[in-house]
Tab-separated table of C-alpha atoms and ligand atoms in Angstrom:
chain	number	residue	atom	x	y	z
A	16	UNK	CA	56.307	135.450	123.002
A	17	UNK	CA	59.553	134.342	121.762
A	18	UNK	CA	62.345	134.277	124.261
A	19	UNK	CA	65.995	134.865	122.833
A	20	UNK	CA	67.806	131.283	123.620
A	21	UNK	CA	71.830	130.554	123.662
A	22	UNK	CA	71.908	127.587	121.797
A	23	UNK	CA	75.394	127.322	120.701
A	24	UNK	CA	76.430	127.519	123.966
A	25	UNK	CA	75.449	123.781	124.285
A	26	UNK	CA	78.584	122.866	121.954
A	27	UNK	CA	82.055	123.003	123.585
A	28	UNK	CA	83.888	125.432	125.072
A	29	UNK	CA	86.620	126.361	122.753
A	30	UNK	CA	83.742	126.876	119.871
A	31	UNK	CA	83.233	129.859	120.572
A	32	UNK	CA	84.143	133.318	123.161
A	33	UNK	CA	81.989	134.779	125.608
A	34	UNK	CA	81.964	138.829	124.106
A	35	UNK	CA	80.801	141.961	125.057
A	36	UNK	CA	79.097	144.354	122.924
A	37	UNK	CA	80.900	148.165	122.746
A	38	UNK	CA	77.773	150.582	122.647
A	39	UNK	CA	77.256	152.660	120.066
A	40	UNK	CA	77.692	156.020	120.891
A	41	UNK	CA	74.562	158.962	120.411
A	42	UNK	CA	72.920	155.932	118.234
A	43	UNK	CA	69.535	157.025	116.378
A	44	UNK	CA	67.209	153.887	115.228
A	45	UNK	CA	67.145	154.040	111.437
A	46	UNK	CA	64.785	151.410	111.202
A	47	UNK	CA	62.952	148.507	112.146
A	48	UNK	CA	61.922	145.499	109.587
A	49	UNK	CA	57.865	144.700	110.506
A	50	UNK	CA	57.925	141.419	108.385
A	51	UNK	CA	60.843	139.954	110.569
A	52	UNK	CA	59.105	141.151	113.972
A	53	UNK	CA	56.466	139.544	112.857
A	54	UNK	CA	58.284	136.223	111.528
A	55	UNK	CA	60.089	136.137	115.063
A	56	UNK	CA	56.471	136.884	117.039
A	57	UNK	CA	59.002	139.692	118.593
A	58	UNK	CA	56.894	141.624	121.630
A	59	UNK	CA	59.694	143.403	122.267
A	60	UNK	CA	59.248	147.314	122.527
A	61	UNK	CA	60.935	149.973	119.919
A	62	UNK	CA	63.173	151.213	122.660
A	63	UNK	CA	64.527	147.478	123.743
A	64	UNK	CA	65.082	146.633	119.954
A	65	UNK	CA	66.712	150.149	119.663
A	66	UNK	CA	68.638	149.208	122.929
A	67	UNK	CA	69.812	146.057	121.625
A	68	UNK	CA	70.558	146.786	118.291
A	69	UNK	CA	72.858	149.790	119.382
A	70	UNK	CA	74.979	147.251	121.367
A	71	UNK	CA	73.606	147.940	124.879
A	72	UNK	CA	72.843	144.787	126.740
A	73	UNK	CA	69.079	144.329	127.672
A	74	UNK	CA	67.328	142.383	130.139
A	75	UNK	CA	65.955	140.047	127.296
A	76	UNK	CA	68.989	138.617	126.484
A	77	UNK	CA	71.498	136.040	126.869
A	78	UNK	CA	75.444	137.105	126.864
A	79	UNK	CA	76.439	137.415	123.194
A	80	UNK	CA	79.027	135.497	121.892
A	81	UNK	CA	81.573	135.178	118.891
A	82	UNK	CA	81.968	132.220	116.890
A	83	UNK	CA	84.993	130.484	115.652
A	84	UNK	CA	85.731	129.181	112.171
A	85	UNK	CA	88.228	129.128	109.664
A	86	UNK	CA	88.168	128.914	106.000
A	87	UNK	CA	89.497	129.715	102.476
A	88	UNK	CA	89.496	133.587	101.547
A	89	UNK	CA	90.763	133.975	97.381
A	90	UNK	CA	91.441	130.012	97.640
A	91	UNK	CA	93.962	130.013	100.441
A	92	UNK	CA	93.359	128.195	103.572
A	93	UNK	CA	93.063	130.820	106.052
A	94	UNK	CA	92.882	129.442	109.596
A	95	UNK	CA	93.103	132.785	111.456
A	96	UNK	CA	88.927	133.324	111.506
A	97	UNK	CA	86.077	134.109	113.577
A	98	UNK	CA	83.427	136.496	114.437
A	99	UNK	CA	85.514	139.406	114.226
A	100	UNK	CA	82.947	142.009	113.146
A	101	UNK	CA	79.675	140.305	114.498
A	102	UNK	CA	78.609	138.312	117.825
A	103	UNK	CA	75.750	135.810	118.056
A	104	UNK	CA	72.945	137.352	120.241
A	105	UNK	CA	71.228	133.951	120.595
A	106	UNK	CA	68.574	132.308	118.916
A	107	UNK	CA	64.870	132.369	118.755
A	108	UNK	CA	62.648	128.930	117.795
A	109	UNK	CA	59.590	130.075	115.689
A	110	UNK	CA	56.533	127.929	114.033
A	111	UNK	CA	58.804	128.318	111.024
A	112	UNK	CA	62.066	127.075	112.891
A	113	UNK	CA	64.811	128.623	114.404
A	114	UNK	CA	66.164	131.699	113.460
A	115	UNK	CA	69.648	133.237	114.734
A	116	UNK	CA	70.213	136.537	115.834
A	117	UNK	CA	73.413	138.275	114.859
A	118	UNK	CA	74.533	141.904	115.574
A	119	UNK	CA	76.854	143.271	113.700
A	120	UNK	CA	79.496	146.123	113.892
A	121	UNK	CA	79.542	145.928	117.634
A	122	UNK	CA	83.234	146.179	118.310
A	123	UNK	CA	86.096	144.063	118.916
A	124	UNK	CA	86.257	140.087	119.498
A	125	UNK	CA	88.972	138.063	120.233
A	126	UNK	CA	88.787	136.863	116.414
A	127	UNK	CA	89.091	140.556	115.128
A	128	UNK	CA	92.551	140.661	114.377
A	129	UNK	CA	93.831	144.217	113.738
A	130	UNK	CA	90.391	145.208	112.756
A	131	UNK	CA	88.308	147.178	115.274
A	132	UNK	CA	85.256	145.204	114.871
A	133	UNK	CA	83.306	148.083	113.427
A	134	UNK	CA	80.781	148.482	110.645
A	135	UNK	CA	80.027	151.373	108.395
A	136	UNK	CA	76.699	152.911	107.734
A	137	UNK	CA	77.230	152.528	103.840
A	138	UNK	CA	78.035	148.676	104.009
A	139	UNK	CA	75.462	148.203	106.708
A	140	UNK	CA	72.405	150.197	104.892
A	141	UNK	CA	73.681	148.023	101.539
A	142	UNK	CA	73.225	144.767	103.839
A	143	UNK	CA	69.841	145.808	105.128
A	144	UNK	CA	68.163	145.899	101.750
A	145	UNK	CA	69.652	143.659	99.681
A	146	UNK	CA	68.026	140.695	102.367
A	147	UNK	CA	64.958	142.168	101.467
A	148	UNK	CA	65.576	142.388	97.645
A	149	UNK	CA	66.605	139.023	97.332
A	150	UNK	CA	63.853	137.595	99.706
A	151	UNK	CA	60.958	139.274	97.360
A	152	UNK	CA	62.754	137.264	94.271
A	153	UNK	CA	62.954	133.935	96.062
A	154	UNK	CA	66.313	133.695	97.007
A	155	UNK	CA	67.109	132.453	100.282
A	156	UNK	CA	69.178	135.304	102.280
A	157	UNK	CA	70.121	136.127	105.683
A	158	UNK	CA	68.165	139.231	106.572
A	159	UNK	CA	68.357	142.348	109.171
A	160	UNK	CA	65.971	142.971	111.986
A	161	UNK	CA	67.057	146.422	112.153
A	162	UNK	CA	69.708	149.099	111.760
A	163	UNK	CA	71.407	151.823	113.672
A	164	UNK	CA	73.227	155.121	112.393
A	165	UNK	CA	75.958	156.804	114.855
A	166	UNK	CA	77.988	159.614	114.299
A	167	UNK	CA	81.039	157.912	115.831
A	168	UNK	CA	83.585	158.160	112.748
A	169	UNK	CA	85.431	154.478	111.352
A	170	UNK	CA	88.139	154.464	109.833
A	171	UNK	CA	88.094	152.879	106.200
A	172	UNK	CA	89.173	154.597	102.709
A	173	UNK	CA	87.797	157.523	104.378
A	174	UNK	CA	86.117	158.162	107.575
A	175	UNK	CA	82.116	157.145	107.788
A	176	UNK	CA	79.408	156.769	110.081
A	177	UNK	CA	79.472	153.782	112.362
A	178	UNK	CA	76.510	151.386	111.803
A	179	UNK	CA	74.943	148.521	113.642
A	180	UNK	CA	72.718	146.225	112.704
A	181	UNK	CA	71.068	142.807	113.565
A	182	UNK	CA	71.250	139.804	110.887
A	183	UNK	CA	68.594	137.204	110.820
A	184	UNK	CA	69.612	133.783	109.601
A	185	UNK	CA	68.593	130.275	110.073
A	186	UNK	CA	71.988	130.056	111.233
A	187	UNK	CA	75.242	131.343	111.233
A	188	UNK	CA	77.454	127.987	110.581
A	189	UNK	CA	79.194	128.536	107.857
A	190	UNK	CA	81.349	126.239	105.609
A	191	UNK	CA	84.080	127.380	107.348
A	192	UNK	CA	83.347	126.331	110.606
A	193	UNK	CA	83.723	122.540	109.102
A	194	UNK	CA	86.878	123.355	108.157
A	195	UNK	CA	87.960	124.554	111.377
A	196	UNK	CA	86.933	121.087	112.815
A	197	UNK	CA	88.644	119.128	110.259
A	198	UNK	CA	91.953	120.966	111.161
A	199	UNK	CA	91.782	120.218	114.455
A	200	UNK	CA	90.896	116.490	113.117
A	201	UNK	CA	88.562	115.949	116.656
A	202	UNK	CA	85.504	113.304	115.115
A	203	UNK	CA	83.720	114.221	118.277
A	204	UNK	CA	83.362	117.592	117.825
A	205	UNK	CA	82.514	117.211	114.168
A	206	UNK	CA	79.808	115.075	114.890
A	207	UNK	CA	78.684	117.711	117.603
A	208	UNK	CA	78.249	120.553	115.285
A	209	UNK	CA	77.024	117.985	112.219
A	210	UNK	CA	74.439	117.030	115.205
A	211	UNK	CA	73.729	120.753	116.044
A	212	UNK	CA	73.232	121.583	112.634
A	213	UNK	CA	70.495	118.896	112.054
A	214	UNK	CA	68.916	120.109	115.123
A	215	UNK	CA	68.644	123.654	114.078
A	216	UNK	CA	68.597	123.619	110.363
A	217	UNK	CA	67.502	120.295	108.909
A	218	UNK	CA	65.412	118.481	111.897
A	219	UNK	CA	64.230	116.247	108.651
A	220	UNK	CA	67.170	114.553	109.135
A	221	UNK	CA	67.054	113.296	112.740
A	222	UNK	CA	65.387	110.417	112.347
A	223	UNK	CA	67.839	108.635	109.731
A	224	UNK	CA	69.926	105.991	111.120
A	225	UNK	CA	73.943	107.253	112.118
A	226	UNK	CA	75.075	105.501	108.904
A	227	UNK	CA	73.175	107.813	106.382
A	228	UNK	CA	72.576	110.943	108.445
A	229	UNK	CA	75.684	112.380	107.605
A	230	UNK	CA	76.216	112.024	104.344
A	231	UNK	CA	72.455	113.200	103.788
A	232	UNK	CA	73.653	116.217	105.576
A	233	UNK	CA	76.448	116.788	103.089
A	234	UNK	CA	74.485	115.959	100.372
A	235	UNK	CA	71.409	118.206	101.221
A	236	UNK	CA	74.044	121.044	101.952
A	237	UNK	CA	75.643	120.666	98.904
A	238	UNK	CA	72.034	121.007	97.430
A	239	UNK	CA	71.173	123.840	98.228
A	240	UNK	CA	73.716	125.298	97.719
A	241	UNK	CA	73.616	124.458	94.048
A	242	UNK	CA	70.222	125.926	94.225
A	243	UNK	CA	70.922	129.129	95.703
A	244	UNK	CA	73.765	130.127	92.941
A	245	UNK	CA	71.592	129.148	90.194
A	246	UNK	CA	68.799	131.450	91.844
A	247	UNK	CA	71.659	133.838	91.811
A	248	UNK	CA	72.620	133.514	88.226
A	249	UNK	CA	68.826	133.563	86.892
A	250	UNK	CA	68.356	137.517	88.866
A	251	UNK	CA	71.844	138.201	87.835
A	252	UNK	CA	72.909	138.697	91.633
A	253	UNK	CA	76.732	138.978	92.354
A	254	UNK	CA	77.626	137.827	95.476
A	255	UNK	CA	81.336	139.464	95.146
A	256	UNK	CA	83.179	137.614	97.996
A	257	UNK	CA	82.342	133.961	97.665
A	258	UNK	CA	85.374	132.649	100.413
A	259	UNK	CA	84.145	129.418	102.319
A	260	UNK	CA	83.696	131.270	105.344
A	261	UNK	CA	80.938	133.298	103.720
A	262	UNK	CA	78.737	130.259	102.604
A	263	UNK	CA	76.056	129.191	104.681
A	264	UNK	CA	75.073	125.853	105.734
A	265	UNK	CA	71.743	126.192	105.443
A	266	UNK	CA	72.008	127.358	101.796
A	267	UNK	CA	71.222	131.014	102.313
A	268	UNK	CA	72.958	134.339	100.555
A	269	UNK	CA	75.375	135.563	103.682
A	270	UNK	CA	77.930	137.550	104.511
A	271	UNK	CA	77.185	140.426	101.897
A	272	UNK	CA	80.136	142.546	100.981
A	273	UNK	CA	81.206	144.238	97.546
A	274	UNK	CA	77.713	142.464	96.231
A	275	UNK	CA	75.795	143.585	92.636
A	276	UNK	CA	73.299	143.010	90.805
A	277	UNK	CA	74.199	143.023	87.014
A	278	UNK	CA	73.760	146.379	84.846
A	279	UNK	CA	74.525	145.890	81.472
A	280	UNK	CA	75.135	142.378	80.719
A	281	UNK	CA	79.003	141.401	81.051
A	282	UNK	CA	79.671	137.670	81.503
A	283	UNK	CA	82.769	138.108	83.371
A	284	UNK	CA	81.495	141.203	85.320
A	285	UNK	CA	83.305	141.311	88.637
A	286	UNK	CA	81.445	143.395	90.948
A	287	UNK	CA	84.528	143.507	93.862
A	288	UNK	CA	87.051	145.889	92.787
A	289	UNK	CA	89.983	143.714	95.272
A	290	UNK	CA	89.322	140.992	92.936
A	291	UNK	CA	92.027	141.602	90.757
A	292	UNK	CA	91.875	137.838	89.018
A	293	UNK	CA	87.592	137.779	88.778
A	294	UNK	CA	87.843	134.739	90.841
A	295	UNK	CA	84.615	135.920	91.960
A	296	UNK	CA	83.005	136.955	88.668
A	297	UNK	CA	79.490	136.405	87.628
A	298	UNK	CA	80.553	133.894	85.332
A	299	UNK	CA	83.005	131.814	87.960
A	300	UNK	CA	80.005	131.926	90.396
A	301	UNK	CA	79.020	128.430	89.860
A	302	UNK	CA	82.273	126.974	89.604
A	303	UNK	CA	83.202	128.911	92.690
A	304	UNK	CA	79.876	127.369	94.584
A	305	UNK	CA	81.327	123.384	93.572
A	306	UNK	CA	84.932	124.672	94.469
A	307	UNK	CA	83.122	125.585	98.168
A	308	UNK	CA	81.370	122.357	98.389
A	309	UNK	CA	84.800	120.373	97.361
A	310	UNK	CA	86.364	122.393	100.705
A	311	UNK	CA	83.282	121.031	102.853
A	312	UNK	CA	82.761	117.544	101.525
A	313	UNK	CA	87.142	117.605	101.877
A	314	UNK	CA	86.330	118.141	105.938
A	315	UNK	CA	83.098	115.749	105.908
A	316	UNK	CA	85.767	112.933	105.278
A	317	UNK	CA	86.562	113.311	108.830
A	318	UNK	CA	83.302	111.466	109.502
A	319	UNK	CA	82.187	110.221	106.128
A	320	UNK	CA	83.650	107.846	103.908
A	321	UNK	CA	85.294	109.167	100.449
A	322	UNK	CA	83.280	106.427	98.462
A	323	UNK	CA	80.235	109.019	99.220
A	324	UNK	CA	81.945	112.006	98.157
A	325	UNK	CA	81.810	112.081	94.471
A	326	UNK	CA	78.259	111.100	93.976
A	327	UNK	CA	77.541	114.008	96.503
A	328	UNK	CA	79.704	116.628	94.080
A	329	UNK	CA	77.497	115.200	91.250
A	330	UNK	CA	74.404	116.033	92.998
A	331	UNK	CA	75.729	119.822	92.312
A	332	UNK	CA	76.014	120.046	89.030
A	333	UNK	CA	72.966	118.070	88.357
A	334	UNK	CA	70.705	120.458	90.888
A	335	UNK	CA	72.499	123.523	89.616
A	336	UNK	CA	71.680	122.837	85.834
A	337	UNK	CA	68.161	121.810	86.250
A	338	UNK	CA	67.846	125.170	88.394
A	339	UNK	CA	69.192	127.343	86.558
A	340	UNK	CA	67.600	125.981	83.527
A	341	UNK	CA	64.534	126.195	85.086
A	342	UNK	CA	64.766	129.740	85.853
A	343	UNK	CA	66.600	130.837	82.909
A	344	UNK	CA	64.236	128.533	80.268
A	345	UNK	CA	61.281	130.748	82.192
A	346	UNK	CA	63.057	133.782	81.649
A	347	UNK	CA	62.904	133.095	78.199
A	348	UNK	CA	59.411	132.266	78.052
A	349	UNK	CA	59.833	128.946	77.506
A	350	UNK	CA	58.524	126.669	80.354
A	351	UNK	CA	59.451	123.027	79.405
A	352	UNK	CA	63.159	123.609	78.455
A	353	UNK	CA	64.766	121.082	75.888
A	354	UNK	CA	68.202	120.370	75.511
A	355	UNK	CA	68.843	122.123	72.054
A	356	UNK	CA	67.586	125.151	73.831
A	357	UNK	CA	70.398	125.300	76.767
A	358	UNK	CA	72.695	125.753	74.139
A	359	UNK	CA	70.209	128.419	72.758
A	360	UNK	CA	70.224	130.197	76.216
A	361	UNK	CA	74.028	130.496	76.408
A	362	UNK	CA	74.506	131.961	73.055
A	363	UNK	CA	72.151	134.499	73.966
A	364	UNK	CA	73.909	135.464	76.843
A	365	UNK	CA	76.991	135.969	74.203
A	366	UNK	CA	75.438	138.104	72.556
A	367	UNK	CA	74.061	140.644	75.087
A	368	UNK	CA	77.785	140.400	76.311
A	369	UNK	CA	78.659	141.705	73.056
A	370	UNK	CA	76.004	144.211	72.826
A	371	UNK	CA	76.289	145.935	76.547
A	372	UNK	CA	72.566	145.174	76.805
A	373	UNK	CA	71.439	145.833	79.961
A	374	UNK	CA	70.100	141.945	81.874
A	375	UNK	CA	66.876	143.100	83.125
A	376	UNK	CA	65.409	145.323	80.420
A	377	UNK	CA	66.198	142.408	77.938
A	378	UNK	CA	63.965	140.430	79.246
A	379	UNK	CA	61.122	143.476	79.707
A	380	UNK	CA	61.561	143.643	75.857
A	381	UNK	CA	61.604	140.474	75.024
A	382	UNK	CA	58.026	139.522	76.837
A	383	UNK	CA	56.834	142.634	74.993
A	384	UNK	CA	58.317	141.005	71.511
A	385	UNK	CA	55.601	140.875	68.652
A	386	UNK	CA	56.168	138.116	66.578
A	387	UNK	CA	54.708	139.554	63.364
A	388	UNK	CA	56.297	142.775	64.088
A	389	UNK	CA	59.805	142.685	65.987
A	390	UNK	CA	60.604	146.329	65.147
A	391	UNK	CA	60.977	148.287	68.765
A	392	UNK	CA	63.128	144.842	69.831
A	393	UNK	CA	65.224	145.698	67.338
A	394	UNK	CA	65.476	149.095	68.492
A	395	UNK	CA	66.350	148.014	71.679
A	396	UNK	CA	68.823	145.476	71.156
A	397	UNK	CA	70.053	147.140	67.378
A	398	UNK	CA	69.514	146.133	63.724
A	399	UNK	CA	72.260	144.004	63.560
A	400	UNK	CA	72.339	140.556	61.459
A	401	UNK	CA	73.126	138.736	64.879
A	402	UNK	CA	69.851	139.761	66.165
A	403	UNK	CA	67.924	139.242	63.615
A	404	UNK	CA	68.997	135.965	63.478
A	405	UNK	CA	68.754	135.469	67.257
A	406	UNK	CA	64.926	136.639	66.480
A	407	UNK	CA	64.207	134.135	64.120
A	408	UNK	CA	65.521	131.284	66.184
A	409	UNK	CA	64.085	132.249	69.030
A	410	UNK	CA	61.002	132.402	67.658
A	411	UNK	CA	61.380	128.433	66.324
A	412	UNK	CA	62.270	127.729	70.104
A	413	UNK	CA	58.860	129.605	71.044
A	414	UNK	CA	57.161	127.322	68.702
A	415	UNK	CA	58.307	124.200	69.496
A	416	UNK	CA	57.448	124.893	73.244
A	417	UNK	CA	55.125	122.995	74.627
A	418	UNK	CA	52.812	125.847	75.535
A	419	UNK	CA	53.283	127.966	72.251
A	420	UNK	CA	51.420	131.080	73.280
A	421	UNK	CA	52.787	134.620	73.100
A	422	UNK	CA	50.445	135.867	75.183
A	423	UNK	CA	51.324	132.962	78.045
A	424	UNK	CA	55.283	133.285	77.246
A	425	UNK	CA	55.234	136.568	77.579
A	426	UNK	CA	53.415	136.627	81.163
A	427	UNK	CA	56.169	134.034	82.091
A	428	UNK	CA	58.615	136.651	81.396
A	429	UNK	CA	56.955	138.702	83.077
A	430	UNK	CA	56.771	136.516	86.533
A	431	UNK	CA	60.653	135.874	86.153
A	432	UNK	CA	61.954	139.510	85.743
A	433	UNK	CA	62.385	141.981	88.443
A	434	UNK	CA	61.148	145.404	87.173
A	435	UNK	CA	62.625	146.994	90.444
A	436	UNK	CA	65.847	146.132	90.832
A	437	UNK	CA	68.086	147.118	93.617
A	438	UNK	CA	71.034	148.025	91.750
A	439	UNK	CA	74.100	149.641	93.284
A	440	UNK	CA	73.459	153.275	91.525
A	441	UNK	CA	69.720	153.253	93.801
A	442	UNK	CA	71.727	151.929	96.740
A	443	UNK	CA	74.419	154.943	96.613
A	444	UNK	CA	71.476	157.492	96.201
A	445	UNK	CA	69.716	155.538	99.749
A	446	UNK	CA	73.155	155.833	101.159
A	447	UNK	CA	73.468	159.607	100.685
A	448	UNK	CA	70.326	160.310	102.337
A	449	UNK	CA	70.653	158.356	105.565
A	450	UNK	CA	74.379	159.809	105.625
A	451	UNK	CA	72.387	163.358	105.950
A	452	UNK	CA	70.408	161.641	108.618
A	453	UNK	CA	67.276	161.365	106.608
A	454	UNK	CA	65.901	157.623	106.448
A	455	UNK	CA	62.468	158.134	104.610
A	456	UNK	CA	63.903	156.416	101.226
A	457	UNK	CA	65.261	153.622	102.637
A	458	UNK	CA	62.354	152.804	104.678
A	459	UNK	CA	59.932	153.467	101.062
A	460	UNK	CA	62.881	150.821	99.348
A	461	UNK	CA	62.476	148.049	102.151
A	462	UNK	CA	58.337	148.468	101.371
A	463	UNK	CA	58.775	148.794	97.929
A	464	UNK	CA	61.013	145.684	97.393
A	465	UNK	CA	58.210	143.539	98.489
A	466	UNK	CA	56.707	144.210	95.101
A	467	UNK	CA	59.517	144.022	91.968
A	468	UNK	CA	57.555	142.614	89.692
A	469	UNK	CA	54.666	145.169	89.951
A	470	UNK	CA	55.966	148.300	91.406
A	471	UNK	CA	54.135	150.231	93.973
A	472	UNK	CA	52.095	153.366	92.390
A	473	UNK	CA	54.403	155.658	94.758
A	474	UNK	CA	57.958	154.140	93.395
A	475	UNK	CA	56.263	154.374	89.564
A	476	UNK	CA	55.436	158.084	89.975
A	477	UNK	CA	58.267	159.277	92.267
A	478	UNK	CA	61.223	157.877	90.995
A	479	UNK	CA	60.670	156.353	87.664
A	480	UNK	CA	64.085	156.495	87.463
A	481	UNK	CA	64.687	153.447	89.655
A	482	UNK	CA	62.695	150.940	87.228
A	483	UNK	CA	65.040	151.963	84.251
A	484	UNK	CA	68.950	151.274	83.780
A	485	UNK	CA	71.070	153.572	85.617
A	486	UNK	CA	73.433	156.549	84.019
A	487	UNK	CA	76.502	155.877	82.428
A	488	UNK	CA	78.331	157.429	85.617
A	489	UNK	CA	76.298	154.834	88.212
A	490	UNK	CA	76.719	151.988	85.837
A	491	UNK	CA	78.361	149.118	87.180
A	492	UNK	CA	79.711	150.227	90.120
A	493	UNK	CA	82.358	148.224	91.769
A	494	UNK	CA	83.347	148.276	95.650
A	495	UNK	CA	85.772	147.070	97.340
A	496	UNK	CA	85.813	144.467	100.204
A	497	UNK	CA	85.982	147.131	102.906
A	498	UNK	CA	82.783	147.553	105.116
B	23	AMP	P1	84.776	139.471	105.877
B	23	AMP	O1	85.552	139.864	104.634
B	23	AMP	O2	83.829	140.259	106.210
B	23	AMP	O3	84.009	137.774	105.239
B	23	AMP	O4	86.098	139.084	106.914
B	23	AMP	C1	86.624	137.925	107.391
B	23	AMP	C2	86.987	137.826	108.510
B	23	AMP	O5	87.754	139.270	108.802
B	23	AMP	C3	85.934	137.595	109.260
B	23	AMP	O6	86.884	136.223	110.878
B	23	AMP	C4	85.565	138.827	109.922
B	23	AMP	O7	85.215	138.765	111.150
B	23	AMP	C5	86.912	139.862	110.124
B	23	AMP	N1	86.940	141.296	109.821
B	23	AMP	C6	85.980	142.132	108.303
B	23	AMP	N2	86.150	143.312	108.665
B	23	AMP	C7	86.558	143.402	110.444
B	23	AMP	C8	86.610	144.440	110.897
B	23	AMP	N3	86.394	145.587	110.772
B	23	AMP	N4	87.231	144.028	112.279
B	23	AMP	C9	87.457	143.057	112.845
B	23	AMP	N5	87.191	141.820	112.090
B	23	AMP	C10	86.731	141.670	110.942
B	24	MG	MG1	82.318	137.097	105.967
């Protein structure tokens, strides 16, 4: 049986504060995620899991803690951050590694500043489901174990119902943890945290000599971040608030806010309507990933030599490019991408942007493109000269592909292009059901997200609209940071 430890307590006392959750009143358990129960090998009964999720301390758990960190928010350093709306319940060692359990929306901590420490149902439902969506698209992400709903009103732009949930991630250590230690200037503390990350997330680095270990740690975090963001781009995911305190050192998608999957392809799509400058627009995510890695590298100067920094940042660029081209090439049915095709992919995206074409539908239509009769493809993209030229060029690239075979190419596109995409319009429908106390659609969706490439029969039969681009009024819903 798995046991909940509080390993973070082995670190110095000023790294965290002891906290107690503020239990949610009259809470109802919306859902337990059977996948996570299995991964963690949990044997706690439903009552215990419900109590833990609702913020009641049970006999199964150590005292929670709130972690201190800092970070760059929208480009500016904020020294005043930490777990203000969540607390670490502890960690569990499994055969596949260590996982943190973190209770979100459990009330105020010393880092809450003026916030209430609570979470609302809307954003909690979104986080609960997006972790599943990304995981089954092969995009590393934190996920959720459980979700509760309480009728307590929480004040945001309007009053909303309160929710609490347990988030599970390889670690809750963010880039911002290291930024904070760099600010303190304590090499000793920096080493302690770096060793803790190695032990809990990257144990394969443990045996390296001290002179290499921390350089390799930074390099591994940077490479994992580059891979992650390349995958976001390929699946059309926009995070929305890529502040450095929302970047996990495990390279997992983390700390969700106003995220969105693309609908109509807009290169500069901004999913967060508080992001007036478009700092975190879809097109900016790769650059911001690098920017955040630069901030992390700067912090690592506390313990490593400057000469290592540029080669590590170069790793970001090469890893990103390679991962992105592999994924995007496959999305176009081109399995061994050539240099000339790189430019072709970029130009294709510009044309899609100009034509306001649904990002996901485009690739489905492409997988059905009949080279000798492209009419139905033109019906979708438009009969313009630009698309006719595009199509001719595409077929040339497809011919050059070492495995030129239209059936294989179609299949390759299908393995990369989900039919069921958790668009914001769908989430909105689920939230409305949950707000009425009906959790069935959420549970069904959690199951359906397991097979995004081959949607379940029930989904196809009863919710065919979930497999289609959204209607006009549901398109590209932009959300605010408030959650
Ligand atoms: P976020 O934008 O969610 O990444 O949060 C940025 C910082 O504000 C973190 O230190 C959070 O813990 C804190 N925070 C966000 N919302 C709240 C809230 N409702 N109550 C307390 N702290 C919050
Ligand atoms: Mg955050």
